[in-house]
Coordinates of C-alpha atoms in Angstrom, one line a residue:
Chain A
M23 CA -0.2 -0.2 0.0
A24 CA 1.8 3.3 -1.1
A25 CA 0.1 5.5 0.9
E26 CA 2.7 6.4 3.4
P27 CA 2.2 10.4 2.9
L28 CA -1.4 10.1 3.7
R29 CA -1.4 8.2 6.8
I30 CA -0.5 10.9 9.1
A31 CA -3.6 13.2 8.7
G32 CA -6.2 12.2 11.4
R33 CA -4.4 9.1 12.4
G34 CA -3.3 10.6 15.8
T35 CA -7.1 11.3 16.4
A36 CA -8.0 8.0 15.3
S37 CA -5.8 6.6 18.0
W38 CA -7.6 8.7 20.5
F39 CA -10.8 7.2 19.6
L40 CA -9.3 4.0 20.4
I41 CA -7.9 5.0 23.6
A42 CA -11.1 6.4 24.7
G43 CA -12.8 3.3 23.6
L44 CA -10.3 1.3 25.8
L45 CA -11.0 3.4 28.9
A46 CA -14.7 3.1 28.1
L47 CA -14.3 -0.8 27.9
W48 CA -12.3 -1.1 31.3
T49 CA -14.8 1.0 33.3
G50 CA -17.6 -0.6 31.7
A51 CA -16.4 -4.1 32.5
L52 CA -15.7 -3.1 36.0
F53 CA -19.5 -1.9 36.3
G54 CA -20.5 -5.2 35.1
V55 CA -18.4 -7.1 37.7
I56 CA -20.2 -5.0 40.1
G57 CA -23.5 -5.4 38.7
S58 CA -23.1 -9.3 38.4
W59 CA -22.2 -9.6 42.2
Q60 CA -25.1 -7.6 42.9
H61 CA -27.1 -10.6 41.8
V62 CA -25.4 -12.8 44.2
V63 CA -24.8 -10.6 47.3
P64 CA -27.7 -8.2 47.5
G65 CA -26.8 -4.6 48.3
V66 CA -23.2 -5.0 47.6
V67 CA -21.3 -1.9 46.8
D68 CA -23.9 0.2 48.0
A69 CA -22.7 3.4 46.7
I70 CA -23.7 2.4 43.0
P71 CA -26.7 0.4 43.4
F72 CA -27.8 -2.1 40.5
V73 CA -30.1 0.7 39.1
K74 CA -26.9 2.6 38.2
S75 CA -24.4 -0.3 37.6
R76 CA -26.3 -1.7 34.9
P77 CA -26.9 1.3 32.6
L78 CA -23.2 2.2 33.3
H79 CA -22.1 -1.1 32.2
V80 CA -24.3 -1.5 29.2
S81 CA -23.8 2.1 27.8
L82 CA -19.9 2.1 28.3
V83 CA -19.3 -1.1 26.8
V84 CA -21.5 -0.2 23.7
A85 CA -19.4 2.9 23.6
W86 CA -16.2 0.8 23.5
I87 CA -17.8 -1.1 20.5
F88 CA -18.5 2.1 18.5
L89 CA -15.3 4.2 19.6
G90 CA -13.1 0.8 18.7
A91 CA -14.9 0.6 15.3
L92 CA -14.7 4.4 14.6
G93 CA -11.1 4.4 15.5
G94 CA -10.4 1.6 12.8
V95 CA -12.5 3.3 10.1
Y96 CA -10.7 6.6 10.5
H97 CA -7.3 4.9 10.7
H98 CA -7.9 2.6 7.7
L99 CA -9.9 4.6 5.4
P100 CA -7.2 6.9 4.0
A101 CA -5.2 3.9 2.8
I102 CA -8.2 2.0 1.5
A103 CA -9.6 5.2 -0.3
G104 CA -6.2 6.4 -1.7
V105 CA -6.9 9.8 -0.7
P106 CA -6.4 11.7 2.8
L107 CA -9.6 11.9 4.8
H108 CA -12.0 14.6 3.5
A109 CA -11.8 16.8 6.5
P110 CA -9.4 15.6 9.2
R111 CA -10.4 18.5 11.4
L112 CA -14.2 17.1 11.7
V113 CA -12.5 13.9 13.0
R114 CA -11.2 16.0 15.8
V115 CA -14.6 17.8 16.3
H116 CA -16.1 14.3 16.3
L117 CA -13.9 13.2 19.0
G118 CA -14.4 16.3 21.0
I119 CA -18.2 15.7 20.7
F120 CA -17.9 12.2 22.0
I121 CA -15.4 12.7 24.7
G122 CA -17.6 15.7 25.9
T123 CA -21.0 13.4 26.0
G124 CA -19.3 10.2 27.7
P125 CA -18.9 12.0 31.1
L126 CA -22.3 13.7 30.8
V127 CA -23.8 10.3 30.4
V128 CA -21.8 8.8 33.1
A129 CA -22.6 11.4 35.3
S130 CA -26.2 11.5 34.6
Y131 CA -26.4 7.8 35.8
L132 CA -24.3 8.5 38.8
M133 CA -26.6 11.2 39.6
G134 CA -29.8 8.6 39.3
R135 CA -30.9 10.6 36.4
F136 CA -32.4 8.4 33.7
G137 CA -35.1 8.8 31.4
G138 CA -34.2 6.9 28.2
R139 CA -35.3 3.3 27.2
E140 CA -33.4 0.3 28.0
Y141 CA -29.7 0.6 26.9
W142 CA -29.8 4.0 26.3
E143 CA -31.1 4.8 29.7
F144 CA -29.8 8.7 29.8
P145 CA -31.9 11.4 29.4
P146 CA -32.9 11.7 25.8
V147 CA -31.4 15.1 25.0
L148 CA -27.8 13.8 25.3
G149 CA -28.8 11.6 22.2
I150 CA -28.6 15.0 20.2
P151 CA -24.7 15.3 20.4
I152 CA -24.2 11.6 19.9
A153 CA -26.3 11.9 16.5
L154 CA -24.5 15.1 15.6
G155 CA -21.2 13.5 16.0
W156 CA -22.2 10.5 13.9
S157 CA -23.6 12.7 11.1
L158 CA -20.0 14.3 11.0
F159 CA -18.4 10.7 10.7
M160 CA -20.9 10.1 8.2
Y161 CA -20.3 13.0 6.0
N162 CA -16.4 12.4 6.1
F163 CA -16.5 8.9 5.3
F164 CA -18.8 9.4 2.4
R165 CA -16.9 12.4 1.0
T166 CA -13.6 10.5 1.3
V167 CA -14.7 7.1 -0.3
A168 CA -16.5 9.2 -3.0
K169 CA -12.9 10.2 -4.1
R170 CA -12.0 6.3 -4.6
K171 CA -11.8 4.9 -7.8
G172 CA -13.0 1.2 -8.8
P173 CA -15.8 -0.9 -7.2
W174 CA -15.9 -1.2 -3.5
P175 CA -14.6 -4.3 -1.6
A176 CA -17.2 -6.1 0.7
Y177 CA -15.9 -4.1 3.7
L178 CA -16.5 -0.8 2.4
W179 CA -20.1 -1.8 1.8
M180 CA -20.4 -3.3 5.3
W181 CA -18.9 0.1 6.7
A182 CA -21.5 2.1 4.7
T183 CA -24.3 0.2 5.8
G184 CA -23.2 0.3 9.4
V185 CA -22.6 4.0 9.3
V186 CA -26.0 4.7 7.5
F187 CA -28.0 2.4 9.6
F188 CA -26.7 3.4 13.2
L189 CA -28.3 6.6 12.4
V190 CA -31.4 5.4 10.9
T191 CA -32.0 3.0 13.8
Y192 CA -30.8 5.6 16.5
A193 CA -33.7 7.8 15.3
E194 CA -36.0 5.1 15.2
A195 CA -35.1 4.0 18.9
N196 CA -36.2 7.3 19.8
L197 CA -39.6 7.5 18.4
Y198 CA -41.1 6.6 21.8
L199 CA -41.1 10.3 22.4
F200 CA -44.0 10.7 20.1
P201 CA -47.3 9.8 21.6
H202 CA -48.3 7.9 18.5
F203 CA -45.8 5.4 19.7
S204 CA -45.7 5.7 23.7
S205 CA -49.4 5.6 23.8
N206 CA -49.5 2.0 22.7
M207 CA -47.3 -0.3 24.4
V208 CA -47.3 -3.0 22.1
R209 CA -46.3 -0.7 19.2
E210 CA -43.6 1.0 21.4
L211 CA -42.1 -2.2 22.5
T212 CA -42.1 -3.7 18.9
V213 CA -40.6 -0.4 17.5
Q214 CA -37.8 -0.2 20.2
W215 CA -36.9 -3.9 19.5
K216 CA -36.9 -3.4 15.8
A217 CA -34.6 -0.4 16.4
Y218 CA -32.4 -2.2 18.4
G219 CA -32.2 -5.3 16.3
A220 CA -30.9 -3.3 13.5
L221 CA -28.7 -1.3 15.8
T222 CA -26.7 -4.4 16.9
G223 CA -26.8 -5.4 13.0
S224 CA -25.1 -1.9 12.1
W225 CA -22.4 -2.2 14.7
N226 CA -21.6 -6.0 13.5
M227 CA -21.5 -4.5 10.2
L228 CA -18.6 -2.0 11.1
V229 CA -17.0 -4.6 13.2
Y230 CA -17.0 -7.4 10.7
G231 CA -15.9 -5.0 8.1
T232 CA -13.0 -4.0 10.3
S233 CA -12.0 -7.7 10.7
M234 CA -11.9 -8.1 6.7
V235 CA -9.7 -5.1 6.9
V236 CA -7.3 -6.3 9.4
M237 CA -7.2 -9.9 7.6
E238 CA -6.5 -7.9 4.4
R239 CA -3.8 -5.7 6.1
I240 CA -2.0 -8.9 7.8
T241 CA -2.1 -11.3 4.9
G242 CA -1.6 -8.8 2.1
D243 CA -4.2 -10.7 0.1
T244 CA -7.0 -8.6 -1.5
A245 CA -8.8 -11.2 -3.1
P246 CA -11.1 -12.5 -0.2
A247 CA -12.7 -9.1 0.3
R248 CA -13.6 -9.0 -3.3
S249 CA -14.9 -12.4 -3.5
R250 CA -18.3 -13.7 -4.4
T251 CA -18.6 -15.3 -0.9
A252 CA -17.7 -12.0 0.8
F253 CA -20.8 -10.1 -1.2
L254 CA -23.0 -13.2 -0.3
L255 CA -22.2 -12.9 3.5
Y256 CA -22.8 -9.1 3.3
A257 CA -26.1 -9.4 1.7
L258 CA -27.2 -12.1 4.1
G259 CA -26.1 -9.9 7.0
F260 CA -28.0 -7.0 5.4
T261 CA -31.1 -8.8 5.0
N262 CA -31.1 -10.2 8.7
L263 CA -30.1 -6.6 9.8
L264 CA -33.3 -5.4 8.1
F265 CA -35.8 -7.9 8.6
G266 CA -34.6 -10.6 11.5
W267 CA -35.2 -8.3 14.5
A268 CA -38.6 -9.8 15.6
H269 CA -37.1 -12.8 16.6
H270 CA -36.4 -10.8 19.7
I271 CA -40.1 -10.4 20.3
Y272 CA -41.8 -13.5 19.5
P273 CA -44.1 -13.2 22.8
V274 CA -45.1 -9.7 22.0
P275 CA -48.6 -9.4 20.6
S276 CA -48.0 -7.8 17.4
A277 CA -49.1 -9.0 14.0
P278 CA -48.1 -12.7 13.8
W279 CA -46.7 -12.1 10.0
L280 CA -44.1 -10.1 11.5
R281 CA -42.8 -12.5 13.6
L282 CA -43.0 -15.2 11.0
V283 CA -40.9 -13.2 8.5
A284 CA -38.2 -12.7 11.3
Y285 CA -38.3 -16.5 11.8
A286 CA -38.1 -17.3 8.1
I287 CA -35.2 -14.6 7.6
S288 CA -33.3 -15.6 10.7
M289 CA -32.9 -19.1 9.5
T290 CA -31.0 -18.1 6.3
E291 CA -28.1 -17.6 8.8
W292 CA -27.6 -21.4 9.0
I293 CA -26.0 -20.9 5.5
I294 CA -23.2 -18.8 7.3
L295 CA -22.9 -21.3 9.9
A296 CA -22.4 -24.1 7.2
R297 CA -20.0 -22.0 5.4
I298 CA -17.9 -21.5 8.5
I299 CA -17.7 -25.2 9.2
R300 CA -16.9 -25.9 5.6
Q301 CA -14.2 -23.3 5.4
W302 CA -12.6 -24.4 8.7
R303 CA -12.2 -27.9 7.4
G304 CA -10.1 -26.2 4.7
T305 CA -8.2 -23.6 6.9
L306 CA -8.0 -24.9 10.5
G307 CA -4.6 -25.9 9.8
E308 CA -3.6 -22.6 8.3
G309 CA -5.2 -21.3 11.4
L310 CA -3.5 -22.7 13.9
R311 CA 0.0 -22.3 11.9
Q312 CA -0.7 -18.5 12.0
R313 CA -1.4 -18.4 15.7
H314 CA 2.0 -16.6 16.4
S315 CA 0.5 -13.4 14.9
L316 CA -1.1 -11.5 17.5
A317 CA -3.9 -9.9 15.4
H318 CA -4.6 -13.4 13.6
R319 CA -5.0 -15.1 16.9
F320 CA -7.6 -12.6 18.0
L321 CA -9.4 -12.9 14.7
F322 CA -9.3 -16.7 14.9
A323 CA -10.7 -16.6 18.5
G324 CA -13.3 -14.2 17.1
E325 CA -14.2 -16.7 14.6
V326 CA -14.7 -19.6 17.1
W327 CA -17.0 -17.2 19.0
V328 CA -18.9 -16.5 15.8
F329 CA -19.4 -20.2 15.3
L330 CA -20.7 -20.9 19.0
N331 CA -22.9 -17.9 19.3
L332 CA -24.3 -18.1 15.8
G333 CA -25.2 -21.7 16.6
L334 CA -27.0 -20.6 19.7
A335 CA -28.6 -17.4 18.1
L336 CA -30.2 -19.9 15.4
L337 CA -31.3 -22.3 17.9
I338 CA -33.0 -19.5 20.3
S339 CA -34.6 -18.1 17.1
I340 CA -36.6 -21.2 16.5
P341 CA -40.0 -19.9 18.1
A342 CA -40.4 -23.5 20.0
V343 CA -37.0 -23.1 21.7
N344 CA -37.4 -19.4 22.2
L345 CA -40.6 -20.1 24.4
F346 CA -38.2 -21.5 26.8
T347 CA -35.2 -19.2 26.4
H348 CA -36.7 -15.9 26.0
G349 CA -36.5 -13.5 28.9
T350 CA -33.9 -15.8 30.5
H351 CA -30.0 -15.7 31.0
I352 CA -29.6 -17.5 27.5
T353 CA -30.4 -14.3 25.7
V354 CA -27.8 -12.5 28.2
A355 CA -25.3 -15.6 27.0
H356 CA -26.0 -14.7 23.4
A357 CA -25.6 -11.0 23.9
M358 CA -22.2 -11.1 25.9
G359 CA -20.9 -14.1 23.8
S360 CA -21.4 -11.8 20.7
T361 CA -20.3 -8.6 22.3
I362 CA -17.3 -9.8 24.0
G363 CA -16.5 -12.9 22.3
I364 CA -17.0 -11.7 18.8
N365 CA -17.0 -7.8 18.5
T366 CA -14.4 -7.1 21.3
T367 CA -12.0 -9.7 20.4
I368 CA -12.2 -8.5 16.7
L369 CA -11.7 -5.0 17.9
F370 CA -8.6 -6.2 19.8
A371 CA -7.3 -7.6 16.8
S372 CA -7.8 -4.3 15.1
V373 CA -6.4 -2.2 17.9
F374 CA -3.3 -4.4 18.4
L375 CA -2.4 -4.2 14.7
I376 CA -2.8 -0.4 15.0
A377 CA -0.6 -0.5 17.9
D378 CA 2.0 -2.7 16.5
A379 CA 1.9 -4.8 19.6
A380 CA 3.8 -8.0 20.2
Y381 CA 2.4 -11.0 21.4
D382 CA 4.2 -11.0 25.0
R383 CA 3.5 -12.7 28.0
T384 CA 1.2 -10.2 29.3
V385 CA -1.0 -10.5 26.1
R386 CA -0.9 -14.0 26.0
L387 CA -2.3 -14.2 29.6
G388 CA -4.8 -11.7 29.1
F389 CA -5.7 -13.6 25.8
W390 CA -6.3 -16.9 27.7
L391 CA -8.0 -15.3 30.7
L392 CA -10.4 -13.6 28.5
N393 CA -11.3 -16.6 26.4
G394 CA -11.2 -19.1 29.4
A395 CA -13.2 -17.1 31.5
L396 CA -15.7 -16.2 28.9
V397 CA -16.4 -20.0 28.2
L398 CA -17.3 -20.6 31.6
F399 CA -19.4 -17.4 31.9
W400 CA -21.3 -18.1 28.7
L401 CA -22.0 -21.7 30.0
C402 CA -23.1 -20.5 33.4
L403 CA -25.7 -18.2 31.9
I404 CA -27.0 -20.9 29.6
A405 CA -27.3 -23.2 32.5
A406 CA -29.1 -20.5 34.4
G407 CA -31.5 -19.6 31.7
L408 CA -32.2 -23.2 31.0
V409 CA -33.3 -23.4 34.7
K410 CA -35.3 -20.2 34.8
G411 CA -36.7 -20.9 31.3
W412 CA -37.9 -24.4 32.2
L413 CA -39.3 -23.7 35.5
T414 CA -41.3 -20.7 34.4
V415 CA -43.0 -22.3 31.6
T416 CA -43.7 -25.6 33.1
T417 CA -44.3 -24.8 36.8
D418 CA -46.1 -22.4 39.2
L419 CA -43.0 -21.7 41.0
P420 CA -42.8 -18.0 42.0
F421 CA -40.2 -15.9 40.7
Q422 CA -37.8 -15.9 43.9
A423 CA -38.0 -19.8 44.2
I424 CA -36.9 -20.0 40.5
M425 CA -34.0 -17.8 41.0
D426 CA -32.9 -19.8 44.1
R427 CA -32.7 -22.9 41.6
A428 CA -30.7 -20.8 39.2
R429 CA -28.4 -19.1 42.0
P430 CA -25.3 -21.3 41.8
F431 CA -25.0 -20.9 38.0
I432 CA -25.2 -17.2 38.6
A433 CA -22.6 -17.3 41.3
G434 CA -20.4 -19.2 38.8
F435 CA -21.2 -16.3 36.3
A436 CA -20.2 -13.7 38.7
V437 CA -16.8 -15.4 39.5
A438 CA -16.1 -16.0 35.6
G439 CA -17.0 -12.3 35.2
A440 CA -14.1 -11.2 37.5
G441 CA -11.8 -13.6 35.5
L442 CA -12.8 -12.0 32.4
F443 CA -12.1 -8.6 33.8
A444 CA -8.8 -9.6 34.9
G445 CA -7.9 -10.7 31.4
L446 CA -9.5 -7.5 29.9
S447 CA -7.5 -5.5 32.1
L448 CA -4.4 -6.9 30.9
L449 CA -5.2 -6.4 27.1
V450 CA -6.4 -2.8 27.7
W451 CA -3.2 -2.1 29.5
R452 CA -1.1 -3.3 26.7
A453 CA -3.3 -1.9 23.9
A454 CA -3.3 1.4 25.3
Q455 CA 0.3 1.5 26.2
G456 CA 1.2 0.4 22.2
L457 CA -1.2 3.3 21.3
L458 CA 0.5 5.9 23.3
V459 CA 4.0 4.9 22.6
G460 CA 3.1 4.9 18.9
G461 CA 1.6 8.3 19.1
M462 CA 4.9 9.5 20.9
Q463 CA 6.8 8.1 17.9
R464 CA 4.2 9.7 15.5
I465 CA 4.8 13.1 17.3
A466 CA 8.4 12.8 17.3
R467 CA 8.6 11.9 13.4
D468 CA 6.1 14.8 12.6
A469 CA 8.5 17.1 14.4
G470 CA 11.2 16.5 11.9
T471 CA 12.9 13.5 13.0
F472 CA 11.9 12.2 9.7
A473 CA 11.3 13.7 6.2
P474 CA 7.5 13.3 5.6
G475 CA 6.6 10.8 3.0
S476 CA 9.7 8.6 3.9
T477 CA 8.8 5.1 5.0
T478 CA 10.0 4.6 8.6
P479 CA 11.3 1.2 9.2
S480 CA 11.2 1.6 12.9
S481 CA 7.6 2.0 13.0
G482 CA 6.8 -1.3 11.6
P483 CA 5.3 -2.1 8.3
P484 CA 4.1 0.8 6.1
H485 CA 0.7 -1.0 5.4
R486 CA -0.5 -0.7 8.8
Chain B
M9 CA -30.5 -3.4 -7.5
I10 CA -30.9 -6.2 -4.8
F11 CA -29.8 -3.8 -2.4
F12 CA -32.6 -1.0 -3.4
T13 CA -35.0 -3.8 -3.4
L14 CA -34.2 -4.6 0.1
V15 CA -34.3 -1.0 1.3
A16 CA -37.5 -0.6 -0.5
L17 CA -39.0 -3.4 1.5
F18 CA -37.5 -2.2 4.6
V19 CA -39.3 1.0 4.4
L20 CA -42.8 -0.7 3.5
Q21 CA -42.2 -3.1 6.6
S22 CA -41.3 -0.2 8.8
G23 CA -44.7 1.7 7.9
F24 CA -46.7 -1.4 8.7
T25 CA -44.9 -1.8 11.9
Y26 CA -45.6 1.6 13.0
T27 CA -49.5 1.4 11.9
S28 CA -51.5 -1.5 11.4
A29 CA -49.1 -4.5 12.4
T30 CA -49.4 -2.9 15.9
D31 CA -52.9 -1.6 16.0
G32 CA -54.9 -4.1 17.3
V33 CA -54.7 -3.7 20.9
K34 CA -57.6 -3.3 23.2
A35 CA -58.9 0.1 24.4
A36 CA -57.8 -0.8 27.8
A37 CA -54.5 -1.3 26.6
M38 CA -54.1 2.3 25.2
L39 CA -52.2 4.4 27.8
D40 CA -54.3 7.5 29.0
G41 CA -52.7 10.6 30.4
R42 CA -51.9 9.0 33.8
A43 CA -50.7 5.6 32.3
R44 CA -48.6 7.9 30.1
E45 CA -47.2 9.5 33.1
G46 CA -46.6 6.3 34.6
E47 CA -44.5 5.1 31.5
R48 CA -42.6 8.1 31.9
L49 CA -41.7 7.4 35.5
Y50 CA -41.0 3.7 34.7
R51 CA -38.0 5.1 32.5
E52 CA -37.1 7.7 35.0
Y53 CA -36.8 5.4 37.8
N54 CA -35.0 2.8 35.6
C55 CA -37.4 0.2 36.5
T56 CA -36.2 -1.8 33.1
A57 CA -32.9 -2.3 34.8
C58 CA -34.5 -5.2 37.0
H59 CA -37.8 -5.9 35.5
Q60 CA -39.2 -7.2 32.1
F61 CA -42.3 -6.8 30.0
Y62 CA -42.8 -9.7 27.8
G63 CA -39.5 -11.1 28.9
L64 CA -37.6 -7.9 27.7
G65 CA -35.6 -5.9 30.4
G66 CA -33.6 -6.6 33.3
Y67 CA -33.0 -10.1 35.0
M68 CA -33.1 -9.2 38.9
G69 CA -36.7 -8.9 39.4
P70 CA -39.9 -10.7 37.9
D71 CA -41.5 -9.9 34.8
L72 CA -44.2 -7.3 35.2
T73 CA -46.6 -7.9 32.1
N74 CA -49.5 -9.1 34.2
V75 CA -48.7 -8.2 37.8
A76 CA -51.6 -5.8 37.8
T77 CA -54.2 -8.7 37.0
Q78 CA -52.5 -11.5 38.4
P79 CA -54.6 -13.5 41.3
G80 CA -53.2 -13.0 44.4
K81 CA -51.2 -9.9 43.3
G82 CA -53.0 -7.1 41.3
P83 CA -53.0 -3.2 41.8
G84 CA -53.0 -2.9 45.4
F85 CA -50.0 -5.4 45.9
A86 CA -48.3 -3.6 43.2
R87 CA -48.5 -0.2 44.6
A88 CA -47.4 -1.4 48.0
I89 CA -44.4 -2.9 46.7
I90 CA -43.5 0.3 44.4
L91 CA -43.8 2.2 47.5
H92 CA -41.7 0.4 50.0
G93 CA -39.8 -1.9 48.3
T94 CA -39.1 -5.7 49.5
Q95 CA -36.0 -7.4 50.9
R96 CA -34.7 -7.5 47.2
M97 CA -36.3 -4.6 45.7
P98 CA -34.8 -1.4 46.9
R99 CA -37.1 1.2 48.1
L100 CA -36.9 3.9 45.4
G101 CA -38.4 7.0 46.7
V102 CA -41.5 6.8 44.6
T103 CA -44.2 9.3 45.8
E104 CA -47.9 8.2 46.4
A105 CA -49.1 10.0 43.2
E106 CA -46.5 8.5 41.2
A107 CA -47.1 5.1 42.4
D108 CA -50.7 5.5 41.4
A109 CA -49.5 6.6 37.9
L110 CA -46.8 3.5 37.7
V111 CA -49.9 1.2 38.7
A112 CA -52.2 2.6 35.9
Y113 CA -49.3 2.0 33.5
L114 CA -49.0 -1.5 34.6
Q115 CA -52.9 -2.1 34.3
A116 CA -52.8 -0.7 30.7
V117 CA -49.6 -3.1 30.0
A118 CA -51.6 -6.1 31.7
A119 CA -54.5 -5.5 29.2
T120 CA -52.0 -5.9 26.2
G121 CA -51.7 -9.7 26.6
T122 CA -50.3 -12.6 28.7
Y123 CA -46.8 -13.5 29.4
P124 CA -45.1 -15.9 29.8
I125 CA -46.9 -18.3 27.3
R126 CA -47.4 -21.5 28.7
H127 CA -49.0 -22.8 25.5
V128 CA -46.8 -25.7 24.2
E129 CA -48.7 -27.1 21.1
L130 CA -45.8 -26.8 18.9
T131 CA -46.1 -27.3 15.1
P132 CA -43.7 -29.3 13.0
W133 CA -42.0 -26.3 11.8
G134 CA -41.2 -24.9 15.3
T135 CA -43.8 -22.5 16.2
Y136 CA -46.6 -22.4 18.4
P137 CA -50.3 -21.3 18.1
E138 CA -49.7 -17.7 19.4
L139 CA -47.6 -17.0 16.5
H140 CA -50.3 -17.7 14.1
R141 CA -53.4 -16.7 15.7
D142 CA -54.7 -13.5 16.2
G143 CA -53.9 -14.0 19.6
R144 CA -54.5 -10.8 21.4

């Protein structure tokens, strides 16, 4: 990639998105540990009760996914488009808006000021700067890629879809502010989950696009992202983003056709699962051989988690199975498996690549702690969910009696969560360190240590 | 081409979702002024952190879809818990008037339908009658 002179503009800012994201991840995970223990030991950490720890956890880790993906897009886009970012200054404005809004969200939670819907429980006015910052990003993204010549690789389609649909669904998630929606609870709930289905779909687009870019960077092979398979996967993902959402709300009494459409669409994802299995049969050996490469290792772990979570998601999208799993910790297992196992793992691959970090002992320990603890975490949630779901549907036991039966698994989940947090902490530490050191080198270089445009072997391969 | 067809279908489906596909609720399930106030309070106190409707929401407390009509529970029971909490539910500082609004909201929610679904007559393709029947 002969884009050396371009890579300077906006890259420092891109790194700050990543550093802010890592900070959000670490604090968000900490609140997650607190929240999980509050299920086991009622009243623990009195200062931050569960009404606060839960939204702090959710909003901060979601912020990590977006910041991590945004940092990657801003970082890689100039090289992909072959031109500098259209407006590097707007990247800084975007960063400023996000970094200004984050503490306001955290402060409103800490003060017990809520008002939003689940997942965005902050007062809805704070949604305005978030949408504004995103609009700047969208503008910059499209103005930059418009200057690119030739057909788009699949990851650009994924990114473009993620960029647009985030805004669409974010607007949709706020429709409850209008009485047409809020005066009819079934409508309000349906639209809320319609929006959330597409919202997770849109961040998955950003993250999966990033994973393709990382793969292309480390292998140097540009063919896969332009193959028919890549576009088929994109088309399937997009269809599911648009129409698969009602599998979250099978029990909600909306029109049955909505839910049947979602069932039919969701089942198309078996194709993706089958493809992963087929592909592994061919490339598992390759994946293991490449395990010394840090980014590769994270991408490979991400793929394993895609496999496990897609399998789980497909099962619980069958209405007959969903009857027992809906509203239980199995849904949580699915959510945590995807956001940690898939999204976070892929984003770490991207961050470590950008930070040019080595696979040292700290990272190795972090990697294994994270993945090992996540397996236990995931299995405990599934077990707790099975107990809750089965007893809720088939017996008349009161809620607390059911939860008492599930309690041992919830305790296991809380213990595993602490291990997960330890692993994450190591990785966050190493990644942030790598980014900061890289930033220092860049500053030194920009200050004239190196002539602009020269390739600088000391800072790693130029294609980063 | 496929892309634009999908987007057009999405717009169409969104239109239906905002209107006819979610139209059929009973009159008692429509939120009046007080229930709307309750809905707002439900967000402001972040009840969703611990509670679910139709299985959607937090996991610390029970699902509240039908608490306002359930035998042995009902509006008075809900009101008392909302005001005073229990061993496991914190006392959130809800006022009497706010508790009335919250209960009005819970009553409207209870009129929308039943959850959990106990109907387990499954069809060979994996669905159950509530998905097909106009089960409102």
